[in-house]
mmCIF file of C-alpha atoms in Angstrom:
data_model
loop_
_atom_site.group_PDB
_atom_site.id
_atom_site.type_symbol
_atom_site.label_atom_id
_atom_site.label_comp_id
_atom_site.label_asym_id
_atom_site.label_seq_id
_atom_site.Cartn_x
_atom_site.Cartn_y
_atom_site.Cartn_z
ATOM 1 C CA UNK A 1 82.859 75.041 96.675
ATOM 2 C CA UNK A 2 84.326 74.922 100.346
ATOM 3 C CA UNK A 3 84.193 72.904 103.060
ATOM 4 C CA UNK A 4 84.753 75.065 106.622
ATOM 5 C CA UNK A 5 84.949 78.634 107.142
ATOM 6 C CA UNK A 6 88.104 80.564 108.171
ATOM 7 C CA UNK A 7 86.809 80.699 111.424
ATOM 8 C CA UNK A 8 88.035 77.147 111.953
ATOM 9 C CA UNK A 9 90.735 76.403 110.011
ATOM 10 C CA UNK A 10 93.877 74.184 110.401
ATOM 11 C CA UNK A 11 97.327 76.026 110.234
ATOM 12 C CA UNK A 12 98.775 76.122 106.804
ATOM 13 C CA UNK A 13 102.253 77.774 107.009
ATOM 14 C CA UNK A 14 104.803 77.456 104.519
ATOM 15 C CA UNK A 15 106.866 74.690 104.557
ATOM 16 C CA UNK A 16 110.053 75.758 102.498
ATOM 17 C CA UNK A 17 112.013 78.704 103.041
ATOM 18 C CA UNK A 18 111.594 81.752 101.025
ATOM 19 C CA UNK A 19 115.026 83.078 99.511
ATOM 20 C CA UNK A 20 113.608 86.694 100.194
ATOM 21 C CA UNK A 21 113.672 85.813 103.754
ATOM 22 C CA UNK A 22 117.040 86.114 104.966
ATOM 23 C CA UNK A 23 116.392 82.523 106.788
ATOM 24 C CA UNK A 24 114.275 84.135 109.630
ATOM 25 C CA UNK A 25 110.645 84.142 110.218
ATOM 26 C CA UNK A 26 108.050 86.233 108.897
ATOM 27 C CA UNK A 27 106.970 87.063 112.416
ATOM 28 C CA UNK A 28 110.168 87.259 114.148
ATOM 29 C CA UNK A 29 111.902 89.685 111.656
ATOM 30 C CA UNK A 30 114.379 92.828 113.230
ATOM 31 C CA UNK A 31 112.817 96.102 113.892
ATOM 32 C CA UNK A 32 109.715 94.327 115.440
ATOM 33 C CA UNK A 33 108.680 97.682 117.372
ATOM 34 C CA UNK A 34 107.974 98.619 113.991
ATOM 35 C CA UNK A 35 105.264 96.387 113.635
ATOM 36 C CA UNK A 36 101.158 96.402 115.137
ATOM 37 C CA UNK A 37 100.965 93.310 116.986
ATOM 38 C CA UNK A 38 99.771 89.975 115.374
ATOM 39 C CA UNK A 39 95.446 89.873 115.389
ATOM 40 C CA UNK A 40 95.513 94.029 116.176
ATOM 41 C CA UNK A 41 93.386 96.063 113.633
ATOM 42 C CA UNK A 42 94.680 100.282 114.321
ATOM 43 C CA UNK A 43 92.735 102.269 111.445
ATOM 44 C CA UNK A 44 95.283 104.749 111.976
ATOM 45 C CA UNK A 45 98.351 102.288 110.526
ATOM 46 C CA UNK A 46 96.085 100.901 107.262
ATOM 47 C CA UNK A 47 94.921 102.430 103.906
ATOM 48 C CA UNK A 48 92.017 103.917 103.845
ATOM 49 C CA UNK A 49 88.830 102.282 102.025
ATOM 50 C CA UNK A 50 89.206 103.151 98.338
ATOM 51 C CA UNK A 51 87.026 103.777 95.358
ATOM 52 C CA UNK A 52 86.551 99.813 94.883
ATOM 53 C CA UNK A 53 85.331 98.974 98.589
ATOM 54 C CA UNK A 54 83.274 102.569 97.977
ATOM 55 C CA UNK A 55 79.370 101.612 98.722
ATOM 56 C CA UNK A 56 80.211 97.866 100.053
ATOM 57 C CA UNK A 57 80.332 96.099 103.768
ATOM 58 C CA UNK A 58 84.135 96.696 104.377
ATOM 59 C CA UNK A 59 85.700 94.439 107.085
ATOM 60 C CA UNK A 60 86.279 96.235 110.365
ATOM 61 C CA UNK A 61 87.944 95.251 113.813
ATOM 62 C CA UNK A 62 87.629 91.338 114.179
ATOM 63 C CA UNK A 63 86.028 90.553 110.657
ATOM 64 C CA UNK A 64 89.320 92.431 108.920
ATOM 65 C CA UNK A 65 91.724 90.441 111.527
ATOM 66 C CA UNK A 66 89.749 86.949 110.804
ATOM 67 C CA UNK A 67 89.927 87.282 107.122
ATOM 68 C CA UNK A 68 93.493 88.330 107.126
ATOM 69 C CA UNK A 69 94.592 86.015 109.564
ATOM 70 C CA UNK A 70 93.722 83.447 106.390
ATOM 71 C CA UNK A 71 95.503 85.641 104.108
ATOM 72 C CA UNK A 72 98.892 85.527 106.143
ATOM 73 C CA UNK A 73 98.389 81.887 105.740
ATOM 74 C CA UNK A 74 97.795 81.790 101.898
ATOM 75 C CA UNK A 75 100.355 83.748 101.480
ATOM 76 C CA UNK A 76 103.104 82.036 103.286
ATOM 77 C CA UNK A 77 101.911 78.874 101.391
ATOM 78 C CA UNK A 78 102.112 80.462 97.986
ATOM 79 C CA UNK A 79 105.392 82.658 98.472
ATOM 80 C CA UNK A 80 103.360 85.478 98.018
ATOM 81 C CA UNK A 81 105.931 88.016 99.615
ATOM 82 C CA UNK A 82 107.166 91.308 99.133
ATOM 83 C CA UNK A 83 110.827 91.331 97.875
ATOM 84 C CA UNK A 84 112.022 94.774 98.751
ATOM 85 C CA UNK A 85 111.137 94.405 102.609
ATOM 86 C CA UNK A 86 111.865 90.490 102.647
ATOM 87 C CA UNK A 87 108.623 89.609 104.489
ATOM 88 C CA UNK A 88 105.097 87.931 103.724
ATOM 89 C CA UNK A 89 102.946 90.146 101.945
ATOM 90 C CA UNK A 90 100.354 90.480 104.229
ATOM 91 C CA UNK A 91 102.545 91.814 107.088
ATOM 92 C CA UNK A 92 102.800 95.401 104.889
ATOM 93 C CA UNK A 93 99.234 95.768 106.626
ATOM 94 C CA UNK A 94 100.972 95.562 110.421
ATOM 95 C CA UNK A 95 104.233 97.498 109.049
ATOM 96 C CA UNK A 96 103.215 101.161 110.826
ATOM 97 C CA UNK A 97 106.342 102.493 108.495
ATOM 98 C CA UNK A 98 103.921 102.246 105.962
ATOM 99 C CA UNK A 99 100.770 102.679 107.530
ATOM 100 C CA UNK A 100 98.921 103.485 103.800
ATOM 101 C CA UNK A 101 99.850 100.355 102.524
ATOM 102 C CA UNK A 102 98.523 97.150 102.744
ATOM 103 C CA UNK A 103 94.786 95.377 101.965
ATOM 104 C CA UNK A 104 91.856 96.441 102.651
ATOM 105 C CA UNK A 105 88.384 94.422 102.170
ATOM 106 C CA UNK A 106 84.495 94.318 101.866
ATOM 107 C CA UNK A 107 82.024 92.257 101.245
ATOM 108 C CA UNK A 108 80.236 92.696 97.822
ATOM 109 C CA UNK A 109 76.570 94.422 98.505
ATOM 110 C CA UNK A 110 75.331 92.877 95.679
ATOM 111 C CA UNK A 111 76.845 89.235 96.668
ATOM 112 C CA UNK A 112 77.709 87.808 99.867
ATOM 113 C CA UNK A 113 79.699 85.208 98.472
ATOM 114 C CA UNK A 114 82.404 87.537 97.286
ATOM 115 C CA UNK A 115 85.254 89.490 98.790
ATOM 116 C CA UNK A 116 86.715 92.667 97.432
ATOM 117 C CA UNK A 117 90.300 93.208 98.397
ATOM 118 C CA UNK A 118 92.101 96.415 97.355
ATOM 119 C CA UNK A 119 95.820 96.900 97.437
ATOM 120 C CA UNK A 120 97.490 100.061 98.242
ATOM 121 C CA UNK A 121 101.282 99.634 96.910
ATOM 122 C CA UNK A 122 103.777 101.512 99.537
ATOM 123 C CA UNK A 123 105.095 104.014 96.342
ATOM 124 C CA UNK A 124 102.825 104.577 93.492
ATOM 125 C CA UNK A 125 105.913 103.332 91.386
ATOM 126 C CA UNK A 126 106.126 99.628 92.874
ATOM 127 C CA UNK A 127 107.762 97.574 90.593
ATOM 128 C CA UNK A 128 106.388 94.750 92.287
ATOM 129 C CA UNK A 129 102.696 95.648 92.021
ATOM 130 C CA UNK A 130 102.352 93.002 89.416
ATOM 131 C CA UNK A 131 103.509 90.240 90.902
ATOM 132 C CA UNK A 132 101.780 91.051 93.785
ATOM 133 C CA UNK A 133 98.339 91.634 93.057
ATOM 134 C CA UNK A 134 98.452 88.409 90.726
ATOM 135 C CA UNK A 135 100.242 86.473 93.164
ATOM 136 C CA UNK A 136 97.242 87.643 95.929
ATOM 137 C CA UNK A 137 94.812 86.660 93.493
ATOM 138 C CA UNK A 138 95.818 82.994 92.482
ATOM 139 C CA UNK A 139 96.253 82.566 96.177
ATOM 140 C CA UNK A 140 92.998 83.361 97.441
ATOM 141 C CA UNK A 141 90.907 81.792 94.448
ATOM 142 C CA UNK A 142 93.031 79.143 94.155
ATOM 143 C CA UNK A 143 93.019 77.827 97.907
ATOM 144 C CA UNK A 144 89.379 79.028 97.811
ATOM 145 C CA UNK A 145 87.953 75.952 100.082
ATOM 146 C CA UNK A 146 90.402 77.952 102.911
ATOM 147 C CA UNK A 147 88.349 80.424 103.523
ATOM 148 C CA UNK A 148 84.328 81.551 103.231
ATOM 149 C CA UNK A 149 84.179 83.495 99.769
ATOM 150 C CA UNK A 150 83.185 81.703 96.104
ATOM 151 C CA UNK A 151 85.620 84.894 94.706
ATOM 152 C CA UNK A 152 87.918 87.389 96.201
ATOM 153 C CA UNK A 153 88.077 90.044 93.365
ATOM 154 C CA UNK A 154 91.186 91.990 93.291
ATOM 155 C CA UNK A 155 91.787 95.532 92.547
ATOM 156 C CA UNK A 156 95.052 97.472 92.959
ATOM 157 C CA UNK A 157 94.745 100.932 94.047
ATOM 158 C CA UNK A 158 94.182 103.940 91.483
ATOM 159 C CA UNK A 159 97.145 105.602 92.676
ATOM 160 C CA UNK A 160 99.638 103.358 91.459
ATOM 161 C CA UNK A 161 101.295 104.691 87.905
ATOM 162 C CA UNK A 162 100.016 101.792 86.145
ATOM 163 C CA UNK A 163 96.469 100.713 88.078
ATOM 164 C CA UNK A 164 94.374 101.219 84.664
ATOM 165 C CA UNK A 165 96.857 97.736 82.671
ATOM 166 C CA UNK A 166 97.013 96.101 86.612
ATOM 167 C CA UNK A 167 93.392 96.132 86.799
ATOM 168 C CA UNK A 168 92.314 95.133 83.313
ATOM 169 C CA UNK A 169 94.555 92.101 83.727
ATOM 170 C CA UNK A 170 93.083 91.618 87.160
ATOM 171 C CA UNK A 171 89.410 91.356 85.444
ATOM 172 C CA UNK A 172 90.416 89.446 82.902
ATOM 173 C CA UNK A 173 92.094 86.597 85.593
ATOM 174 C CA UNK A 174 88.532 87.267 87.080
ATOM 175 C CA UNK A 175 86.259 86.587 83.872
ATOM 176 C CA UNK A 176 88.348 83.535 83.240
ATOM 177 C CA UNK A 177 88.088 81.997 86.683
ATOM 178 C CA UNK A 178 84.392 82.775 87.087
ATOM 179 C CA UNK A 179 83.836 80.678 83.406
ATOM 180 C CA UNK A 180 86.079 77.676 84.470
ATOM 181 C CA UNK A 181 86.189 77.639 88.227
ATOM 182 C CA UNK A 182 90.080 76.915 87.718
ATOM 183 C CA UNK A 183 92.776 79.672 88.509
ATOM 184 C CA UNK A 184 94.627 80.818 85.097
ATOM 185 C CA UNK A 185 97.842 78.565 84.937
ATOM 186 C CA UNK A 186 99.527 81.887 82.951
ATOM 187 C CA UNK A 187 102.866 82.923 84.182
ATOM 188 C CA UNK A 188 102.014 85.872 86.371
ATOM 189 C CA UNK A 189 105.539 87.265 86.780
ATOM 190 C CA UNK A 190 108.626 86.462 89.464
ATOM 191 C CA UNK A 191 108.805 86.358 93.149
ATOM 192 C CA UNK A 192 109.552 83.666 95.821
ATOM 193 C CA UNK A 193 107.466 80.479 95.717
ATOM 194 C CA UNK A 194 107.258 76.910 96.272
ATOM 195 C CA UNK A 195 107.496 75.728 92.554
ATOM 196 C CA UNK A 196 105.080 72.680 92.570
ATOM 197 C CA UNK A 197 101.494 72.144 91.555
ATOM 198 C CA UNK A 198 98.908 73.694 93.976
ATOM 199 C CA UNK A 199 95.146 73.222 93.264
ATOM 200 C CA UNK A 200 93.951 71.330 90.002
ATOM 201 C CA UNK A 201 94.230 73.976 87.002
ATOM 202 C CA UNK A 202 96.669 76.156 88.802
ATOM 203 C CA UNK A 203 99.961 75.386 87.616
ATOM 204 C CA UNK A 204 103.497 77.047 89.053
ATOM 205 C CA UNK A 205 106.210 77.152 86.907
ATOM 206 C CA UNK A 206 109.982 78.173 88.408
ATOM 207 C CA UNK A 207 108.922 81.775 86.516
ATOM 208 C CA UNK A 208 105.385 82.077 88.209
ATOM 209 C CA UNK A 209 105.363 80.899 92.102
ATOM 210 C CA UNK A 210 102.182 81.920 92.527
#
C-alpha cells in the first residue's frame, strides 16, 4: 500500500503557517541550545521504552533518526504541533528540557509491517494528549505510502491521568482503519492544521486539523 521507503523520500514540509508558531520556523525557534541537534539520537534526552514497545525491535541510533526524520515531516504537513511550546510535535523528542518526553518506536515482533509508537506526554496532566496522539495517528496512517509500515499503532504512555480512555479510543481508530484501510474522518479534537482534504477517507474539518 506504498510506493518508496522513507529512506528516499521527497521533502514534504508544510506549506501554510501554523498560528501556534509565532511566524518562525520549527527549526529555527529561540533557545536553540536547548535543543539535540537535527538527525542526533542521545538516549539520555528521550523516554525510555515503555510497557507497549516491552518485548518488540525498538528503533535505535539511525533506524529511530530515519523513521522520525518522516515523522517531522508528517507532522509539519498535518499541523500536528504542540500548542503550549509552539513547535512541531516531533521536536519534544530533541527538546533536552524535557528529555522524558517525546516518541519512542519498535517494530512489531509478531509483524514487520507495523510500527509501534508510544508517546510520553511532558506532565502526566497534558491537556493536549488527545489531540496529540490522534493527530499522530491520522498522520502516519493516513500519509501511509510516506513511509515503510502498513500501520503505525499508537499508544500513549500509562502515566498520563487518563491513558486507560486515550488508549481505548486509540484501538478503536485502529480496528476501524485496519477494516477499511481509510483513516476515521471523526473530529479528533483542536489544534493547528491545514483545513483541507488530505488522503481519500480522511476528512479535516476547521475543528479537526488532523
Amino acid at each position: 500500500m506504498f510506493g518508496k521507503t522513507y529512506w528516499a523520500m521527497r521533502n514534504v514540509a508544510g506549506i501554510t503557517m501554523n498560528p501556534f508558531s509565532s511566524g518562525r520556523s520549527t527549526d529555527e525557534a529561540d533557545g536553540e541550545g536547548s535543543f539535540d541537534d537535527p538527525g542526533s539520537f542521545v538516549p539520555d534526552h528521550i523516554p525510555e521504552p515503555g510497557d507497549f514497545l516491552e518485548g518488540h525491535d525498538v528503533l535505535e541510533g539511525e533506524a529511530h533518526v530515519a523513521f522520525h526524520d518522516v515523522t517531522r515531516e508528517l507532522f509539519e504537513e498535518r499541523g500536528v504541533y504542540d500548542a503550549t511550546f509552539g513547535y512541531n510535535l516531533a521536536r519534544l523528542n530533541l527538546d533536552r528540557r524535557h528529555p522524558e518526553a517525546g516518541y519512542r518506536y519498535a517494530v512489531d515482533a509478531d509483524d514487520s509491517t507495523v510500527l509501534r509508537a508510544e508517546f510520553s506526554p511532558t506532565t502526566e496532566f497534558c491537556p493536549q494528549a488527545d489531540a496529540l496522539v490522534k493527530g499522530s495517528f491520522r498522520a502516519w496512517n493516513g500519509l501511509s505510502d510516506r513511509h515503510e509500515y502498513d500501520l503505525v499503532r499508537v499508544r500513549i504512555r500509562p502515566s498520563h491521568h487518563q491513558s486507560e480512555s486515550l488508549n481505548e479510543t486509540l484501538e478503536s481508530l485502529e480496528a476501524q482503519y485496519r477494516e477499511s484501510g481509510e483513516v476515521p474522518s471523526e473530529s479528533v479534537g483542536g489544534g493547528p492544521g491545514r483545513g483541507a482534504r488530505g488522503r481519500e477517507g480522511d476528512d479535516t474539518t476547521v475543528q479537526s486539523p488532523f
